[in-house]
Tab-separated table of C-alpha atoms in Angstrom:
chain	number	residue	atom	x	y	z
A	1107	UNK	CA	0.000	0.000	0.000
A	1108	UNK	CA	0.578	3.609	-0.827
A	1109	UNK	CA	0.540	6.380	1.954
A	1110	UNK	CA	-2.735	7.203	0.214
A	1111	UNK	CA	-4.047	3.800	0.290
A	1112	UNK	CA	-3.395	3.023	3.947
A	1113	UNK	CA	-5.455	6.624	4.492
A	1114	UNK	CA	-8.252	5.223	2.598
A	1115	UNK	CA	-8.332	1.717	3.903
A	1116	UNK	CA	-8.266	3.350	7.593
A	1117	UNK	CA	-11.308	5.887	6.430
A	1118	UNK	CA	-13.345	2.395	5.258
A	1119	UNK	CA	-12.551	0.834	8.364
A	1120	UNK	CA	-10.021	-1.254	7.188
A	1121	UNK	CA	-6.841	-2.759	8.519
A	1122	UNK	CA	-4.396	-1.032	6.015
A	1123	UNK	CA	-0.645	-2.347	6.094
A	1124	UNK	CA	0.651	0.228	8.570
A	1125	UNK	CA	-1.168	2.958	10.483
A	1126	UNK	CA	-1.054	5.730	8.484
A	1127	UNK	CA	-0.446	9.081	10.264
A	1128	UNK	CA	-1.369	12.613	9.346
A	1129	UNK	CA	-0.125	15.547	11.395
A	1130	UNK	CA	-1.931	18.257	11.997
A	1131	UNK	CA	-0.574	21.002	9.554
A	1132	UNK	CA	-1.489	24.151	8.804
A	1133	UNK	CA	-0.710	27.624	7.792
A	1134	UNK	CA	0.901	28.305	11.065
A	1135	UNK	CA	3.246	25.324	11.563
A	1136	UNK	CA	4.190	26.042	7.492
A	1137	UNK	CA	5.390	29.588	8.533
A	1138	UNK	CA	7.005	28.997	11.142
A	1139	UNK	CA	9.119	26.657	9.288
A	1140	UNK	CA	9.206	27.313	6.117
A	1141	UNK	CA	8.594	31.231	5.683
A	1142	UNK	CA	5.392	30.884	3.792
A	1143	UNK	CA	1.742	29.675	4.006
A	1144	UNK	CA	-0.719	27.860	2.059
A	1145	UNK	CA	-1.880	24.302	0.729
A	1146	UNK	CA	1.645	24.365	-0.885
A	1147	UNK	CA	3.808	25.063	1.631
A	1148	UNK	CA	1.832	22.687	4.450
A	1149	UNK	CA	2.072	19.980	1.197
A	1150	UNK	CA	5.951	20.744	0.956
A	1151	UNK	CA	6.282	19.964	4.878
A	1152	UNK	CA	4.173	17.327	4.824
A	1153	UNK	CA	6.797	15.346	2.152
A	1154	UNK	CA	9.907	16.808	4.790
A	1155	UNK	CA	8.413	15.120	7.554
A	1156	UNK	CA	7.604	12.027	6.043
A	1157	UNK	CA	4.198	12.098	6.740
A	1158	UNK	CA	0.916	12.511	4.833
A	1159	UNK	CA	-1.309	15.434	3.745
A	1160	UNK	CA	-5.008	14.755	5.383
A	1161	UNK	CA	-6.132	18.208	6.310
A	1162	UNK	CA	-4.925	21.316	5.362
A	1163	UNK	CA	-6.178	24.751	3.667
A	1164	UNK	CA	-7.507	23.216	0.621
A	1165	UNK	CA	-11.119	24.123	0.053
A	1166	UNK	CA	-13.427	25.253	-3.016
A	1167	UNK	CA	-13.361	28.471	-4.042
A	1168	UNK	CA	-16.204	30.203	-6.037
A	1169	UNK	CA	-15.889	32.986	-9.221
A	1170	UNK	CA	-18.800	35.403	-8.616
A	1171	UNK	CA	-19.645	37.994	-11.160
A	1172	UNK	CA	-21.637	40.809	-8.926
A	1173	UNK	CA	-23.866	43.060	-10.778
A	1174	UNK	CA	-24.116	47.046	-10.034
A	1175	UNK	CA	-24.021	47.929	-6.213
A	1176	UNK	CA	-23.003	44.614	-5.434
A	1177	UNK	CA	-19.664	43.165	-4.029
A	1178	UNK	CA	-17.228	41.374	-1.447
A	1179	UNK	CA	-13.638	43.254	-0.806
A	1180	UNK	CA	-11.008	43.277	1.297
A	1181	UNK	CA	-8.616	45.856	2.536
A	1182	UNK	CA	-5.593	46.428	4.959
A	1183	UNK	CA	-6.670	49.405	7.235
A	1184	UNK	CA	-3.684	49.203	10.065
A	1185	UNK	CA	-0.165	48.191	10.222
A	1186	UNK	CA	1.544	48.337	13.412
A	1187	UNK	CA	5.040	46.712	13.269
A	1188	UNK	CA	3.846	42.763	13.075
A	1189	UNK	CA	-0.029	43.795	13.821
A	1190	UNK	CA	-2.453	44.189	10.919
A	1191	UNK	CA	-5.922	44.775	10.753
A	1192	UNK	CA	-7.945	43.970	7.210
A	1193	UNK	CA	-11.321	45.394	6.837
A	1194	UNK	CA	-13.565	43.255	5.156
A	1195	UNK	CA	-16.344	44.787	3.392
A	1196	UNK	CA	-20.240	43.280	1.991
A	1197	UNK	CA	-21.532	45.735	-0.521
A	1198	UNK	CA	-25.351	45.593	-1.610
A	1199	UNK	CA	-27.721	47.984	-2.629
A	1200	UNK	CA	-29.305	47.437	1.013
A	1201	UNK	CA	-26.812	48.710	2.778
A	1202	UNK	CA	-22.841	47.449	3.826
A	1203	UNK	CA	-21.462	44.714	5.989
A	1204	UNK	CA	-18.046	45.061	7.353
A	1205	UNK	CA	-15.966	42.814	9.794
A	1206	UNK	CA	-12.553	42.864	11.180
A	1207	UNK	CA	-9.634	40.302	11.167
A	1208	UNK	CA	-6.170	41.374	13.440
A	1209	UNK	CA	-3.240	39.327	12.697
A	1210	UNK	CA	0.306	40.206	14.603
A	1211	UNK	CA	-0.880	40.008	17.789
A	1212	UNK	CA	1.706	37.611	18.865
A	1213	UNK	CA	5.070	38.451	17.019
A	1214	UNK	CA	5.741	34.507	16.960
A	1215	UNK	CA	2.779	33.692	15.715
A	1216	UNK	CA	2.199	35.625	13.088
A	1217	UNK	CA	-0.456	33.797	10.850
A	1218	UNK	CA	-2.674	33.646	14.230
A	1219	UNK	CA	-5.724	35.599	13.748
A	1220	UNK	CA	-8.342	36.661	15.559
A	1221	UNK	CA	-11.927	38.302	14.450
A	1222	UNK	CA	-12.274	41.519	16.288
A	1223	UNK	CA	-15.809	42.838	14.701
A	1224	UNK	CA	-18.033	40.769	12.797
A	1225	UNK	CA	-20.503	41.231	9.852
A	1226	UNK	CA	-23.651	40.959	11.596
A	1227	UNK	CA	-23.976	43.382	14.162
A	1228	UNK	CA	-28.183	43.929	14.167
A	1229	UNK	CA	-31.315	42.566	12.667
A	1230	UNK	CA	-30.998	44.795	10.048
A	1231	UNK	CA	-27.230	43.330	9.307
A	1232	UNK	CA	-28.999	39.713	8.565
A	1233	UNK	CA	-31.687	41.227	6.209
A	1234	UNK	CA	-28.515	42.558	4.252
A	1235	UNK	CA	-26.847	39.411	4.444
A	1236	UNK	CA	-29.718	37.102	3.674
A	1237	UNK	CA	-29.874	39.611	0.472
A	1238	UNK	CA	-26.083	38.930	-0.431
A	1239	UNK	CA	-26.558	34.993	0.130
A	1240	UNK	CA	-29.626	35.390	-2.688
A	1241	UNK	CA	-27.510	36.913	-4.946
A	1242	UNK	CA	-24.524	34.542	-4.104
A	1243	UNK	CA	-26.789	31.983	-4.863
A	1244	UNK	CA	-27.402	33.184	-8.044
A	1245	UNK	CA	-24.441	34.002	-9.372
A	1246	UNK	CA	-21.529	31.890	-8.051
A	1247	UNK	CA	-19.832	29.542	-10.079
A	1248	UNK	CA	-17.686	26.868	-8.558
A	1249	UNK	CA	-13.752	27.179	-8.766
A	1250	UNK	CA	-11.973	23.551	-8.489
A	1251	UNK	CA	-8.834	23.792	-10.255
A	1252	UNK	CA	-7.043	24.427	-7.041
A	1253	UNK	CA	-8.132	20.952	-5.888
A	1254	UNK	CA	-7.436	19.584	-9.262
A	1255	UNK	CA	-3.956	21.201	-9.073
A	1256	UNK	CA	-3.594	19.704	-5.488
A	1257	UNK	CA	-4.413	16.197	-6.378
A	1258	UNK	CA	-1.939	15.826	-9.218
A	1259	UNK	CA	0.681	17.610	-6.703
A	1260	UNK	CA	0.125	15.399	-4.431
A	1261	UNK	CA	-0.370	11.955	-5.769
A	1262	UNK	CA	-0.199	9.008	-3.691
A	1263	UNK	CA	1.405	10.542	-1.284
A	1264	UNK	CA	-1.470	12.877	0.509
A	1265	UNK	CA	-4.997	12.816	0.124
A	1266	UNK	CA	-5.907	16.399	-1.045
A	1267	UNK	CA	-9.643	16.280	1.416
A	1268	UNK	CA	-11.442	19.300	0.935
A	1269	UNK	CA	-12.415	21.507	3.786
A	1270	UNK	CA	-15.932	23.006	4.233
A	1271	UNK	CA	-17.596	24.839	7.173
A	1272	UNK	CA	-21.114	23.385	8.015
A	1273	UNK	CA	-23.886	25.762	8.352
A	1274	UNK	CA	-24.124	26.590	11.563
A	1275	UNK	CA	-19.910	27.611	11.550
A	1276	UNK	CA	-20.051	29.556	8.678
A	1277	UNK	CA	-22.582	31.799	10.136
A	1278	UNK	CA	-20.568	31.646	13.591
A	1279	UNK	CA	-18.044	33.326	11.422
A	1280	UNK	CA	-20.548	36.338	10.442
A	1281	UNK	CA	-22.140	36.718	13.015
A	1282	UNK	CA	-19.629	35.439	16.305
A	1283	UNK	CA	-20.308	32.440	18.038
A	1284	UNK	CA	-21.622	33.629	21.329
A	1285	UNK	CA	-24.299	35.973	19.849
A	1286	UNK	CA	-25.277	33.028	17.236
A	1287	UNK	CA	-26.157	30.997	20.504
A	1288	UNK	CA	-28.197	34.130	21.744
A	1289	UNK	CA	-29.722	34.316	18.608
A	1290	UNK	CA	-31.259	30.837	18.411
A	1291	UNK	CA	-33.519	32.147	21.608
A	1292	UNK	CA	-33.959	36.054	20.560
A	1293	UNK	CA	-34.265	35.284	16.732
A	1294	UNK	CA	-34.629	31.309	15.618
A	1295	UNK	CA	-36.677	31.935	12.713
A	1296	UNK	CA	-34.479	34.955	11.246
A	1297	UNK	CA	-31.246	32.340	11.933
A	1298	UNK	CA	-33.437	29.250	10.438
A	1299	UNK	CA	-33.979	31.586	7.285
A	1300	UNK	CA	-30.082	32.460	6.617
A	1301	UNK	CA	-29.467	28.530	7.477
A	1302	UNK	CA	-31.433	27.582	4.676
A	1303	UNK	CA	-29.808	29.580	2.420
A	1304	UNK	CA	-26.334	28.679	3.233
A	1305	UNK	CA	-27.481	24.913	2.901
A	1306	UNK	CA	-27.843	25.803	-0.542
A	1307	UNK	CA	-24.556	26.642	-0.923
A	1308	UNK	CA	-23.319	23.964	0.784
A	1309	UNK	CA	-25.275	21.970	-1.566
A	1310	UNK	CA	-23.510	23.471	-4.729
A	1311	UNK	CA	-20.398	23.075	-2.792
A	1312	UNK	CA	-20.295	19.609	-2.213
A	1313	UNK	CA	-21.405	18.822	-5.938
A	1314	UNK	CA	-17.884	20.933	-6.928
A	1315	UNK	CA	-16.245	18.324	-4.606
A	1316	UNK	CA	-18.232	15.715	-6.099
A	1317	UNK	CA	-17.037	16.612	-9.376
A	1318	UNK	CA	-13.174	17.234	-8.426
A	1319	UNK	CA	-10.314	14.509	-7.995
A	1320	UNK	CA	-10.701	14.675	-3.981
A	1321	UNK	CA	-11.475	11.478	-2.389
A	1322	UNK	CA	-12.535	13.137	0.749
A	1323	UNK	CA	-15.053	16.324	2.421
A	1324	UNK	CA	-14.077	17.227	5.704
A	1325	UNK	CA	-17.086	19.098	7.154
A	1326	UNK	CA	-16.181	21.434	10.237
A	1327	UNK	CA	-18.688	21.456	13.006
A	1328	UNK	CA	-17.149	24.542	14.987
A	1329	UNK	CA	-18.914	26.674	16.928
A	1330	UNK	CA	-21.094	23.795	18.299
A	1331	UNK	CA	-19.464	22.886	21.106
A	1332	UNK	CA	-21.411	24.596	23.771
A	1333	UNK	CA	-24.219	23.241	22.779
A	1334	UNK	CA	-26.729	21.225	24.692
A	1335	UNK	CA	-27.701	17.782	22.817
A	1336	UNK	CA	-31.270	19.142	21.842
A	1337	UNK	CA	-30.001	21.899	20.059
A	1338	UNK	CA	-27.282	20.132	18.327
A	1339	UNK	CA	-30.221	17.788	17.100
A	1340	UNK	CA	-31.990	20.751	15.590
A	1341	UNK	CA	-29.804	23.126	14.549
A	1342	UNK	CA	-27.019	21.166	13.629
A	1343	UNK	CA	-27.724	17.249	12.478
A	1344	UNK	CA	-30.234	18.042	9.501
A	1345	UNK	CA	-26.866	19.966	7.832
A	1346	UNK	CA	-24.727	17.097	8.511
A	1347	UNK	CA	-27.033	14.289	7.693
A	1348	UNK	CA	-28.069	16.243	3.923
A	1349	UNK	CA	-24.042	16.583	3.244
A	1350	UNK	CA	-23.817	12.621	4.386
A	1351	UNK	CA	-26.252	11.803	2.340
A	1352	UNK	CA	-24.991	14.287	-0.874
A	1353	UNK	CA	-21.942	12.336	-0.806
A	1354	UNK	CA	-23.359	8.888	-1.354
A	1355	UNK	CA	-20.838	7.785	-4.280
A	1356	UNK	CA	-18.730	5.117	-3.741
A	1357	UNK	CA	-15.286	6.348	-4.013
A	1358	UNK	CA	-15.883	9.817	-2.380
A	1359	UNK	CA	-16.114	9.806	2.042
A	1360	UNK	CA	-17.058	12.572	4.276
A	1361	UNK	CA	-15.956	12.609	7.788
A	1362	UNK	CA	-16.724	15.869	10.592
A	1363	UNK	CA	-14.346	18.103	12.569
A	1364	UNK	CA	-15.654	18.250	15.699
A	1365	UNK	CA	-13.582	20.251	18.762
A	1366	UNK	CA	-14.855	21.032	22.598
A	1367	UNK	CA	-17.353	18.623	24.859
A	1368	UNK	CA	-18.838	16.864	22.310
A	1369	UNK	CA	-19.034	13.440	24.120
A	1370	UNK	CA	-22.740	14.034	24.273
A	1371	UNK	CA	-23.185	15.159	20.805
A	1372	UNK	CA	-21.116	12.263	19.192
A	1373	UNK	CA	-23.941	9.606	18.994
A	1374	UNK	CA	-26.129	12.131	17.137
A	1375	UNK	CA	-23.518	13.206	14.737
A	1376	UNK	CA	-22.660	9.298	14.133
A	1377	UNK	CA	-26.500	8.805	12.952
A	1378	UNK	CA	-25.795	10.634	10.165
A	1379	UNK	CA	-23.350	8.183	9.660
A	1380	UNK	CA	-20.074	9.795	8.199
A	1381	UNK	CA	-17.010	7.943	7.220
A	1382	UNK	CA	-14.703	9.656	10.004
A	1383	UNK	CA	-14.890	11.781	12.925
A	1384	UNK	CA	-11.660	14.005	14.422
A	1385	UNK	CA	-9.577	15.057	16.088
A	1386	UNK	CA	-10.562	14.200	19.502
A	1387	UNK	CA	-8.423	16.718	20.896
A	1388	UNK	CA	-7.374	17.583	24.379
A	1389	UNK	CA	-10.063	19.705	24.785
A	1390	UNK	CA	-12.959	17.108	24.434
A	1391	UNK	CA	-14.321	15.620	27.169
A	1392	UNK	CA	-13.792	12.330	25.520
A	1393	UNK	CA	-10.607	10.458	25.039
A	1394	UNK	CA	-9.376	8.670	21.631
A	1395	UNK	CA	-9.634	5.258	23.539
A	1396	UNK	CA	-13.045	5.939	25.007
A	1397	UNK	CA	-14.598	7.016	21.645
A	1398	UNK	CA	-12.836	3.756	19.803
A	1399	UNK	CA	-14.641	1.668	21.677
A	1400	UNK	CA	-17.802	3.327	21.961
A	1401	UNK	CA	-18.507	3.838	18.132
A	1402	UNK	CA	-15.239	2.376	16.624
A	1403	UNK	CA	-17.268	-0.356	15.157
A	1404	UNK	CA	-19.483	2.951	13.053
A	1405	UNK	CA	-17.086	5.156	12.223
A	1406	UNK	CA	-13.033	5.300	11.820
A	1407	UNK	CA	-12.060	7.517	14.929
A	1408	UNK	CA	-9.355	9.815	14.054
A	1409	UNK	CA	-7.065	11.980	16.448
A	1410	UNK	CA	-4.434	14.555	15.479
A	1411	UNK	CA	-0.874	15.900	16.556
A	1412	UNK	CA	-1.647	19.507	17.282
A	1413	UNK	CA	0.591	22.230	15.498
A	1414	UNK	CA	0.956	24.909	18.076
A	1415	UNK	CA	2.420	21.606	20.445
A	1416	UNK	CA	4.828	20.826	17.153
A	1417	UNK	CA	5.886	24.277	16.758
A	1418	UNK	CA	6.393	25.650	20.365
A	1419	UNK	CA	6.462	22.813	22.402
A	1420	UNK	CA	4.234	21.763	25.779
A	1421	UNK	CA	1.545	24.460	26.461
C-alpha cells in the first residue's frame, strides 16, 4: 500500500498495512518553518516530515460575477510593526457589511488571527446578508482547479480532502459564536432563514467536490461545542445528515471536525453516519480510547498531533 491507500483503507474501516499518520498542519506550523503559508507550503512539509497530507487549507473556491451595487472586498486598514488589521467589506444595494480580522498580535505567531468585529452586528445586518446569500446563490460559479492542481501535486502521497464549514460555523463566522447561541432564543426563525440559504450553498459546494479529484469532504462542526444535545439535534444534524447523504458515491467519504465537549453530541452526529470523525483533541471531554470503543465499530475515529504543540512545544 501507498501512503494514500493506507489513508483510505483506515477511512473504510479497514486494517491497512501500517497505520497511516497525518499531522496536523497548517498555515501556522508552514510559517514557522518554512517562511510561507498555504496548501503548498503545508504539502511541501508534509513530504519533509515524512508524513501525509489529510487536512490542510484546501477548500473550493467560487468565481462570482456581482452586478451594479453589489460586491465582497477586502482591505488592509492598520499596520503596526507585526499587527495588521484587514477590513472586510459586503456591498449591496441594502446597505454594507463590514468585519474585522487582526493578525500580529503575537510576534511569533504571526499567521494567528483573531476576528475583532463581525458582519452581523443587528437585525438589520442579517436582512442585508440574507440579500447577499440570494444573490450569491445566483451568481456563483464553482472554482476547483485548485483541488485539481492539489491532487496531481500530491499523488499518492497525501490525500488532497477538501475543507468546508457546516452551516451553523459559517454563520458563527458572520455573526460570532456567542451571539449566534443568543440568537437561536432572541431570533430562531431569522437564523433558520439564513441557514437555509447557506445549505444551498453547501449543496452546490459539495457537488464541486463531487465533481473534483478529492477522495474526501471534511465538514467542520465549529462553533457547536457549547451546545446542549437538543439543540445540536436541531440546529445542527439536519446539515450534517443532507451533506452525508450528498456524498453517497462510492469512491468519495465525508468525515466531521468536531472540537470542545462533544461526548454528548457524538452519537447524534454518528446517525448521520459519516465515514470519520476528528480530532478528539485535548479539549474534548472524551478520550481517543473511550470514543474507539464506543462507536469504533461505526465510524473510523481519528485523532491529530496539534501544530501549536509541534511548533512551540508543551503548552
Amino acid at each position: 500500500m501507498n501512503k494514500k491507500e493506507r489513508f483510505l483503507a483506515a477511512v473504510r474501516r479497514e486494517v491497512p498495512d501500517v497505520v497511516p499518520v497525518a499531522l496536523l498542519i497548517h498555515n501556522r506550523f508552514a510559517l514557522k518553518f518554512l517562511g510561507r503559508m498555504g496548501w503548498k507550503a503545508v504539502s511541501d512539509l508534509y513530504r519533509m516530515i515524512g508524513s501525509i497530507w489529510f487536512r490542510g487549507p484546501l477548500s473550493i473556491s467560487f468565481d462570482v460575477k456581482w452586478p451594479s451595487g453589489w460586491g465582497r472586498r477586502s482591505r488592509l486598514i492598520e499596520e503596526r510593526g507585526a499587527r495588521k488589521v484587514y477590513e472586510h467589506i459586503i456591498e449591496t444595494p441594502m446597505g454594507k457589511l463590514t468585519s474585522k480580522v487582526m493578525y500580529g498580535m503575537v510576534p511569533s505567531d504571526p499567521a494567528l488571527s483573531r476576528t475583532i468585529e463581525y458582519f452581523i452586528k443587528t437585525e438589520e445586518d442579517y436582512k442585508i446578508y440574507r440579500a447577499y446569500l440570494e444573490k450569491f446563490i445566483e451568481r456563483a460559479e464553482p472554482y476547483i482547479e485548485e483541488v485539481v492542481e492539489a491532487h496531481r501535486i500530491m499523488g499518492d502521497d497525501g490525500v488532497p480532502s477538501v475543507g468546508s464549514d457546516c452551516c451553523f460555523s459559517h454563520l458563527c463566522s458572520v455573526r460570532g459564536p456567542e451571539n449566534l447561541l443568543v440568537d437561536l432564543y432572541r431570533r430562531p426563525e431569522t437564523v433558520r432563514e439564513i441557514l437555509d440559504l447557506l445549505g444551498e450553498v453547501k449543496v452546490i459546494e459539495v457537488e464541486a467536490f463531487l465533481e473534483s479529484p478529492s477522495e474526501v469532504l471534511y465538514y467542520d462542526v465549529w462553533g457547536s461545542y457549547d451546545m446542549s444535545p437538543a439543540h445540536f439535534r436541531e440546529w445542527i444534524f439536519p446539515d450534517l445528515k443532507r451533506t452525508v447523504d450528498q456524498v453517497s458515491r462510492e469512491d468519495k467519504y465525508v468525515g466531521f471536525y468536531m472540537v470542545g465537549k462533544i461526548k454528548d453530541q457524538l452519537p447524534i452526529a454518528i446517525e448521520a453516519r459519516p465515514h470519520y470523525i476528528e480530532p478528539f483533541e485535548l479539549q474534548s471531554n472524551i478520550t481517543l480510547g473511550e470514543a474507539k470503543r464506543l462507536y469504533g465499530d461505526k465510524i473510523c475515529i481519528m485523532g491529530n498531533f496539534d501544530p501549536v504543540v509541534l511548533a512551540f512545544g508543551s503548552v
